[in-house]
Amino acid sequence: MATIPQIRNRLLQGFPEPQADLLAHVFVESHDELVTKAELNELTGVVKELAEAQQELAEAQQELAKAQKRTEWAVADLAKQVGGLSNALGGSLEDFACDLVPEILENRWQLVTKSAGPEDLSDGGRHREFDVVVRGEIDGKPVVVVCETKASVSTAEVTKFLKVVERIRSRHPGDDIRPLFFGYKADRKAREMIVKAGAAMIFTRGVMIPAHK
């Protein structure tokens, strides 16, 4: 923008000196004021847009927080349902074993059942909790049947459980301790391992109870 002296000199070409001075000052002051208002309007617009954007962001954050909360509730509820289903399945399988195993052993081994249920047994220096332990007598001699209850029994689980039973036997050399696998199913190799070890098994696909000694 031109300075006041420059504007004054141009105005002197058509106006007297006093008027030229006045008009030059008025023009510059008016221009400065107009620029200030324009800048202020622009700044006001920017501030307004920023405020609107911030408000929209705050609303979006609230919706995100609500959605996250709903997700957390859903996950927690799902975990609760799955946990409850797992507990129900495990409990029903164990209860089924407690009812069915003694009945089958009474028919196959003429076992006189004394008790059937969860029990802790010493396993090589520590205590291990078993879901089902059947205690009874065959021909007047005490027998302990340690059961591994699994919905699906794998070869790895067969190997592991048989080793556990051997450790228990070593801790109680005078006791007749027999392993039994109980569940819904076991693959062919797992069943072959059970038969080879002389253990008993009760599955939906077959029952193998070796003759009692």
PDB file of C-alpha atoms in Angstrom:
ATOM      1  CA  MET A   1       0.000   0.000   0.000  1.00  0.00           C
ATOM      2  CA  ALA A   2       1.182   3.591  -0.776  1.00  0.00           C
ATOM      3  CA  THR A   3       2.279   5.831   2.097  1.00  0.00           C
ATOM      4  CA  ILE A   4       0.471   8.981   3.223  1.00  0.00           C
ATOM      5  CA  PRO A   5       3.003  11.338   1.518  1.00  0.00           C
ATOM      6  CA  GLN A   6       2.640   9.422  -1.744  1.00  0.00           C
ATOM      7  CA  ILE A   7      -1.147   9.585  -1.602  1.00  0.00           C
ATOM      8  CA  ARG A   8      -0.986  13.271  -0.570  1.00  0.00           C
ATOM      9  CA  ASN A   9       1.169  14.170  -3.581  1.00  0.00           C
ATOM     10  CA  ARG A  10      -1.254  12.465  -5.916  1.00  0.00           C
ATOM     11  CA  LEU A  11      -4.230  14.239  -4.314  1.00  0.00           C
ATOM     12  CA  LEU A  12      -2.546  17.651  -4.631  1.00  0.00           C
ATOM     13  CA  GLN A  13      -3.054  17.359  -8.357  1.00  0.00           C
ATOM     14  CA  GLY A  14      -6.762  17.959  -7.878  1.00  0.00           C
ATOM     15  CA  PHE A  15      -7.261  19.185  -4.320  1.00  0.00           C
ATOM     16  CA  PRO A  16      -5.959  22.029  -2.183  1.00  0.00           C
ATOM     17  CA  GLU A  17      -3.207  21.106   0.286  1.00  0.00           C
ATOM     18  CA  PRO A  18      -5.419  20.963   3.440  1.00  0.00           C
ATOM     19  CA  GLN A  19      -7.939  18.718   1.689  1.00  0.00           C
ATOM     20  CA  ALA A  20      -5.208  16.557   0.185  1.00  0.00           C
ATOM     21  CA  ASP A  21      -3.678  16.010   3.664  1.00  0.00           C
ATOM     22  CA  LEU A  22      -7.058  15.125   5.191  1.00  0.00           C
ATOM     23  CA  LEU A  23      -8.069  12.781   2.414  1.00  0.00           C
ATOM     24  CA  ALA A  24      -4.695  10.976   2.503  1.00  0.00           C
ATOM     25  CA  HIS A  25      -4.999  10.313   6.253  1.00  0.00           C
ATOM     26  CA  VAL A  26      -8.634   9.243   5.970  1.00  0.00           C
ATOM     27  CA  PHE A  27      -7.848   6.868   3.104  1.00  0.00           C
ATOM     28  CA  VAL A  28      -4.973   5.189   4.928  1.00  0.00           C
ATOM     29  CA  GLU A  29      -6.887   4.884   8.201  1.00  0.00           C
ATOM     30  CA  SER A  30      -9.934   3.506   6.430  1.00  0.00           C
ATOM     31  CA  HIS A  31      -7.812   0.989   4.528  1.00  0.00           C
ATOM     32  CA  ASP A  32      -6.118  -0.186   7.735  1.00  0.00           C
ATOM     33  CA  GLU A  33      -9.467  -0.576   9.388  1.00  0.00           C
ATOM     34  CA  LEU A  34     -10.835  -2.527   6.430  1.00  0.00           C
ATOM     35  CA  VAL A  35      -7.814  -4.860   6.459  1.00  0.00           C
ATOM     36  CA  THR A  36      -8.211  -5.391  10.187  1.00  0.00           C
ATOM     37  CA  LYS A  37     -11.874  -6.296   9.801  1.00  0.00           C
ATOM     38  CA  ALA A  38     -11.148  -8.679   6.947  1.00  0.00           C
ATOM     39  CA  GLU A  39      -8.475 -10.401   8.932  1.00  0.00           C
ATOM     40  CA  LEU A  40     -10.757 -10.510  11.942  1.00  0.00           C
ATOM     41  CA  ASN A  41     -13.547 -12.018   9.881  1.00  0.00           C
ATOM     42  CA  GLU A  42     -11.169 -14.580   8.472  1.00  0.00           C
ATOM     43  CA  LEU A  43      -9.838 -15.420  11.915  1.00  0.00           C
ATOM     44  CA  THR A  44     -13.366 -15.665  13.282  1.00  0.00           C
ATOM     45  CA  GLY A  45     -14.253 -18.095  10.509  1.00  0.00           C
ATOM     46  CA  VAL A  46     -11.213 -20.225  11.222  1.00  0.00           C
ATOM     47  CA  VAL A  47     -12.007 -20.283  14.931  1.00  0.00           C
ATOM     48  CA  LYS A  48     -15.604 -21.246  14.195  1.00  0.00           C
ATOM     49  CA  GLU A  49     -14.530 -24.071  11.890  1.00  0.00           C
ATOM     50  CA  LEU A  50     -12.042 -25.271  14.492  1.00  0.00           C
ATOM     51  CA  ALA A  51     -14.714 -25.252  17.185  1.00  0.00           C
ATOM     52  CA  GLU A  52     -17.109 -27.216  14.963  1.00  0.00           C
ATOM     53  CA  ALA A  53     -14.397 -29.714  14.097  1.00  0.00           C
ATOM     54  CA  GLN A  54     -13.532 -30.122  17.765  1.00  0.00           C
ATOM     55  CA  GLN A  55     -17.186 -30.656  18.624  1.00  0.00           C
ATOM     56  CA  GLU A  56     -17.538 -33.300  15.906  1.00  0.00           C
ATOM     57  CA  LEU A  57     -14.374 -34.981  17.153  1.00  0.00           C
ATOM     58  CA  ALA A  58     -15.725 -35.005  20.711  1.00  0.00           C
ATOM     59  CA  GLU A  59     -19.000 -36.602  19.487  1.00  0.00           C
ATOM     60  CA  ALA A  60     -16.996 -39.177  17.500  1.00  0.00           C
ATOM     61  CA  GLN A  61     -14.880 -39.972  20.563  1.00  0.00           C
ATOM     62  CA  GLN A  62     -18.032 -40.477  22.613  1.00  0.00           C
ATOM     63  CA  GLU A  63     -19.426 -42.883  20.026  1.00  0.00           C
ATOM     64  CA  LEU A  64     -16.084 -44.704  19.868  1.00  0.00           C
ATOM     65  CA  ALA A  65     -16.011 -44.984  23.658  1.00  0.00           C
ATOM     66  CA  LYS A  66     -19.566 -46.349  23.667  1.00  0.00           C
ATOM     67  CA  ALA A  67     -18.721 -48.828  20.922  1.00  0.00           C
ATOM     68  CA  GLN A  68     -15.579 -49.930  22.772  1.00  0.00           C
ATOM     69  CA  LYS A  69     -17.590 -50.361  25.955  1.00  0.00           C
ATOM     70  CA  ARG A  70     -20.171 -52.455  24.126  1.00  0.00           C
ATOM     71  CA  THR A  71     -17.374 -54.562  22.660  1.00  0.00           C
ATOM     72  CA  GLU A  72     -15.822 -55.067  26.099  1.00  0.00           C
ATOM     73  CA  TRP A  73     -19.197 -56.110  27.503  1.00  0.00           C
ATOM     74  CA  ALA A  74     -19.747 -58.516  24.594  1.00  0.00           C
ATOM     75  CA  VAL A  75     -16.295 -60.078  24.999  1.00  0.00           C
ATOM     76  CA  ALA A  76     -16.758 -60.437  28.747  1.00  0.00           C
ATOM     77  CA  ASP A  77     -20.189 -62.000  28.248  1.00  0.00           C
ATOM     78  CA  LEU A  78     -18.827 -64.388  25.617  1.00  0.00           C
ATOM     79  CA  ALA A  79     -15.956 -65.404  27.881  1.00  0.00           C
ATOM     80  CA  LYS A  80     -18.439 -66.015  30.683  1.00  0.00           C
ATOM     81  CA  GLN A  81     -20.642 -68.161  28.445  1.00  0.00           C
ATOM     82  CA  VAL A  82     -17.703 -70.154  27.073  1.00  0.00           C
ATOM     83  CA  GLY A  83     -16.333 -70.652  30.584  1.00  0.00           C
ATOM     84  CA  GLY A  84     -19.725 -71.761  31.809  1.00  0.00           C
ATOM     85  CA  LEU A  85     -20.118 -74.156  28.886  1.00  0.00           C
ATOM     86  CA  SER A  86     -16.657 -75.586  29.485  1.00  0.00           C
ATOM     87  CA  ASN A  87     -17.344 -76.083  33.167  1.00  0.00           C
ATOM     88  CA  ALA A  88     -20.717 -77.650  32.413  1.00  0.00           C
ATOM     89  CA  LEU A  89     -19.210 -80.004  29.852  1.00  0.00           C
ATOM     90  CA  GLY A  90     -16.347 -81.022  32.128  1.00  0.00           C
ATOM     91  CA  GLY A  91     -18.633 -81.470  35.101  1.00  0.00           C
ATOM     92  CA  SER A  92     -21.166 -83.572  33.185  1.00  0.00           C
ATOM     93  CA  LEU A  93     -18.406 -85.791  31.782  1.00  0.00           C
ATOM     94  CA  GLU A  94     -16.927 -86.362  35.225  1.00  0.00           C
ATOM     95  CA  ASP A  95     -20.359 -87.017  36.737  1.00  0.00           C
ATOM     96  CA  PHE A  96     -21.094 -89.435  33.899  1.00  0.00           C
ATOM     97  CA  ALA A  97     -17.823 -91.251  34.607  1.00  0.00           C
ATOM     98  CA  CYS A  98     -18.601 -91.459  38.327  1.00  0.00           C
ATOM     99  CA  ASP A  99     -21.902 -93.141  37.497  1.00  0.00           C
ATOM    100  CA  LEU A 100     -20.912 -95.329  34.557  1.00  0.00           C
ATOM    101  CA  VAL A 101     -17.392 -96.562  35.358  1.00  0.00           C
ATOM    102  CA  PRO A 102     -18.286 -98.338  38.633  1.00  0.00           C
ATOM    103  CA  GLU A 103     -21.289 -99.969  36.948  1.00  0.00           C
ATOM    104  CA  ILE A 104     -19.201-101.327  34.062  1.00  0.00           C
ATOM    105  CA  LEU A 105     -16.398-102.500  36.376  1.00  0.00           C
ATOM    106  CA  GLU A 106     -18.929-104.234  38.611  1.00  0.00           C
ATOM    107  CA  ASN A 107     -20.084-106.233  35.581  1.00  0.00           C
ATOM    108  CA  ARG A 108     -16.630-106.893  34.087  1.00  0.00           C
ATOM    109  CA  TRP A 109     -14.493-107.270  37.214  1.00  0.00           C
ATOM    110  CA  GLN A 110     -17.166-107.996  39.811  1.00  0.00           C
ATOM    111  CA  LEU A 111     -15.848-104.911  41.548  1.00  0.00           C
ATOM    112  CA  VAL A 112     -17.507-103.995  44.812  1.00  0.00           C
ATOM    113  CA  THR A 113     -17.463-100.204  44.674  1.00  0.00           C
ATOM    114  CA  LYS A 114     -16.638 -98.339  47.853  1.00  0.00           C
ATOM    115  CA  SER A 115     -16.338 -94.800  46.461  1.00  0.00           C
ATOM    116  CA  ALA A 116     -16.136 -92.884  43.183  1.00  0.00           C
ATOM    117  CA  GLY A 117     -15.264 -89.215  42.838  1.00  0.00           C
ATOM    118  CA  PRO A 118     -12.489 -86.613  42.773  1.00  0.00           C
ATOM    119  CA  GLU A 119      -9.435 -87.438  44.846  1.00  0.00           C
ATOM    120  CA  ASP A 120      -5.848 -86.314  45.450  1.00  0.00           C
ATOM    121  CA  LEU A 121      -3.092 -88.897  45.059  1.00  0.00           C
ATOM    122  CA  SER A 122       0.629 -88.597  45.675  1.00  0.00           C
ATOM    123  CA  ASP A 123       2.510 -88.336  42.390  1.00  0.00           C
ATOM    124  CA  GLY A 124       6.243 -88.619  42.964  1.00  0.00           C
ATOM    125  CA  GLY A 125       6.604 -86.145  45.782  1.00  0.00           C
ATOM    126  CA  ARG A 126       3.589 -83.956  45.008  1.00  0.00           C
ATOM    127  CA  HIS A 127      -0.167 -84.335  45.121  1.00  0.00           C
ATOM    128  CA  ARG A 128      -2.174 -84.539  41.925  1.00  0.00           C
ATOM    129  CA  GLU A 129      -5.929 -84.072  41.759  1.00  0.00           C
ATOM    130  CA  PHE A 130      -7.842 -86.611  39.688  1.00  0.00           C
ATOM    131  CA  ASP A 131     -11.387 -85.968  38.515  1.00  0.00           C
ATOM    132  CA  VAL A 132     -12.493 -89.551  39.125  1.00  0.00           C
ATOM    133  CA  VAL A 133     -10.942 -92.221  41.344  1.00  0.00           C
ATOM    134  CA  VAL A 134     -12.907 -95.424  41.893  1.00  0.00           C
ATOM    135  CA  ARG A 135     -12.071 -97.428  44.998  1.00  0.00           C
ATOM    136  CA  GLY A 136     -13.403-100.875  45.660  1.00  0.00           C
ATOM    137  CA  GLU A 137     -12.612-104.564  46.139  1.00  0.00           C
ATOM    138  CA  ILE A 138     -12.229-107.533  43.840  1.00  0.00           C
ATOM    139  CA  ASP A 139     -12.317-110.905  45.541  1.00  0.00           C
ATOM    140  CA  GLY A 140     -11.842-109.091  48.834  1.00  0.00           C
ATOM    141  CA  LYS A 141      -8.682-107.282  47.695  1.00  0.00           C
ATOM    142  CA  PRO A 142      -8.582-103.471  47.438  1.00  0.00           C
ATOM    143  CA  VAL A 143      -8.399-101.945  43.965  1.00  0.00           C
ATOM    144  CA  VAL A 144      -7.913 -98.308  42.944  1.00  0.00           C
ATOM    145  CA  VAL A 145      -8.968 -97.250  39.441  1.00  0.00           C
ATOM    146  CA  VAL A 146      -7.537 -93.897  38.412  1.00  0.00           C
ATOM    147  CA  CYS A 147      -9.550 -92.326  35.583  1.00  0.00           C
ATOM    148  CA  GLU A 148      -8.467 -89.840  32.956  1.00  0.00           C
ATOM    149  CA  THR A 149     -11.638 -88.088  31.790  1.00  0.00           C
ATOM    150  CA  LYS A 150     -11.298 -86.200  28.520  1.00  0.00           C
ATOM    151  CA  ALA A 151     -13.783 -85.399  25.777  1.00  0.00           C
ATOM    152  CA  SER A 152     -11.148 -86.416  23.214  1.00  0.00           C
ATOM    153  CA  VAL A 153      -8.072 -88.399  24.217  1.00  0.00           C
ATOM    154  CA  SER A 154      -4.884 -88.020  22.169  1.00  0.00           C
ATOM    155  CA  THR A 155      -1.773 -90.221  22.052  1.00  0.00           C
ATOM    156  CA  ALA A 156       0.188 -87.522  23.905  1.00  0.00           C
ATOM    157  CA  GLU A 157      -2.365 -87.559  26.725  1.00  0.00           C
ATOM    158  CA  VAL A 158      -2.264 -91.349  26.899  1.00  0.00           C
ATOM    159  CA  THR A 159       1.523 -91.325  27.236  1.00  0.00           C
ATOM    160  CA  LYS A 160       1.461 -88.594  29.856  1.00  0.00           C
ATOM    161  CA  PHE A 161      -1.256 -90.220  31.964  1.00  0.00           C
ATOM    162  CA  LEU A 162       0.337 -93.668  31.918  1.00  0.00           C
ATOM    163  CA  LYS A 163       3.578 -92.124  33.210  1.00  0.00           C
ATOM    164  CA  VAL A 164       1.650 -90.435  36.011  1.00  0.00           C
ATOM    165  CA  VAL A 165       0.050 -93.753  36.983  1.00  0.00           C
ATOM    166  CA  GLU A 166       3.471 -95.450  37.023  1.00  0.00           C
ATOM    167  CA  ARG A 167       4.779 -92.770  39.399  1.00  0.00           C
ATOM    168  CA  ILE A 168       1.790 -93.309  41.666  1.00  0.00           C
ATOM    169  CA  ARG A 169       2.376 -97.057  41.616  1.00  0.00           C
ATOM    170  CA  SER A 170       6.017 -96.526  42.581  1.00  0.00           C
ATOM    171  CA  ARG A 171       4.857 -94.528  45.591  1.00  0.00           C
ATOM    172  CA  HIS A 172       2.369 -97.256  46.582  1.00  0.00           C
ATOM    173  CA  PRO A 173       4.031-100.544  45.552  1.00  0.00           C
ATOM    174  CA  GLY A 174       1.623-102.727  47.502  1.00  0.00           C
ATOM    175  CA  ASP A 175      -1.564-101.267  46.015  1.00  0.00           C
ATOM    176  CA  ASP A 176      -3.459-102.500  42.945  1.00  0.00           C
ATOM    177  CA  ILE A 177      -3.695 -99.273  40.921  1.00  0.00           C
ATOM    178  CA  ARG A 178      -5.237 -99.448  37.448  1.00  0.00           C
ATOM    179  CA  PRO A 179      -5.522 -96.707  34.788  1.00  0.00           C
ATOM    180  CA  LEU A 180      -8.745 -96.115  32.900  1.00  0.00           C
ATOM    181  CA  PHE A 181      -9.479 -93.655  30.098  1.00  0.00           C
ATOM    182  CA  PHE A 182     -13.001 -92.288  29.850  1.00  0.00           C
ATOM    183  CA  GLY A 183     -14.350 -89.876  27.228  1.00  0.00           C
ATOM    184  CA  TYR A 184     -16.307 -89.349  24.074  1.00  0.00           C
ATOM    185  CA  LYS A 185     -13.651 -90.453  21.630  1.00  0.00           C
ATOM    186  CA  ALA A 186      -9.988 -91.352  21.044  1.00  0.00           C
ATOM    187  CA  ASP A 187      -8.151 -91.777  17.761  1.00  0.00           C
ATOM    188  CA  ARG A 188      -7.010 -95.206  16.607  1.00  0.00           C
ATOM    189  CA  LYS A 189      -3.384 -94.810  17.717  1.00  0.00           C
ATOM    190  CA  ALA A 190      -4.483 -93.665  21.168  1.00  0.00           C
ATOM    191  CA  ARG A 191      -6.737 -96.723  21.530  1.00  0.00           C
ATOM    192  CA  GLU A 192      -3.925 -99.009  20.400  1.00  0.00           C
ATOM    193  CA  MET A 193      -1.589 -97.499  23.012  1.00  0.00           C
ATOM    194  CA  ILE A 194      -4.201 -98.016  25.742  1.00  0.00           C
ATOM    195  CA  VAL A 195      -4.719-101.670  24.788  1.00  0.00           C
ATOM    196  CA  LYS A 196      -0.976-102.315  24.563  1.00  0.00           C
ATOM    197  CA  ALA A 197      -0.449-100.847  28.039  1.00  0.00           C
ATOM    198  CA  GLY A 198      -3.129-103.142  29.482  1.00  0.00           C
ATOM    199  CA  ALA A 199      -5.202-100.165  30.605  1.00  0.00           C
ATOM    200  CA  ALA A 200      -8.975 -99.893  30.423  1.00  0.00           C
ATOM    201  CA  MET A 201     -10.952 -97.548  28.208  1.00  0.00           C
ATOM    202  CA  ILE A 202     -14.576 -96.532  27.912  1.00  0.00           C
ATOM    203  CA  PHE A 203     -15.495 -94.451  24.842  1.00  0.00           C
ATOM    204  CA  THR A 204     -18.557 -94.019  22.689  1.00  0.00           C
ATOM    205  CA  ARG A 205     -16.748 -95.942  19.912  1.00  0.00           C
ATOM    206  CA  GLY A 206     -15.798 -98.873  22.093  1.00  0.00           C
ATOM    207  CA  VAL A 207     -15.127-100.327  25.516  1.00  0.00           C
ATOM    208  CA  MET A 208     -12.078-102.355  26.402  1.00  0.00           C
ATOM    209  CA  ILE A 209     -11.827-103.721  29.898  1.00  0.00           C
ATOM    210  CA  PRO A 210      -8.964-106.201  30.336  1.00  0.00           C
ATOM    211  CA  ALA A 211      -9.623-109.252  32.455  1.00  0.00           C
ATOM    212  CA  HIS A 212      -8.831-108.630  36.104  1.00  0.00           C
ATOM    213  CA  LYS A 213      -5.841-110.429  37.536  1.00  0.00           C
TER     214      LYS A 213
END
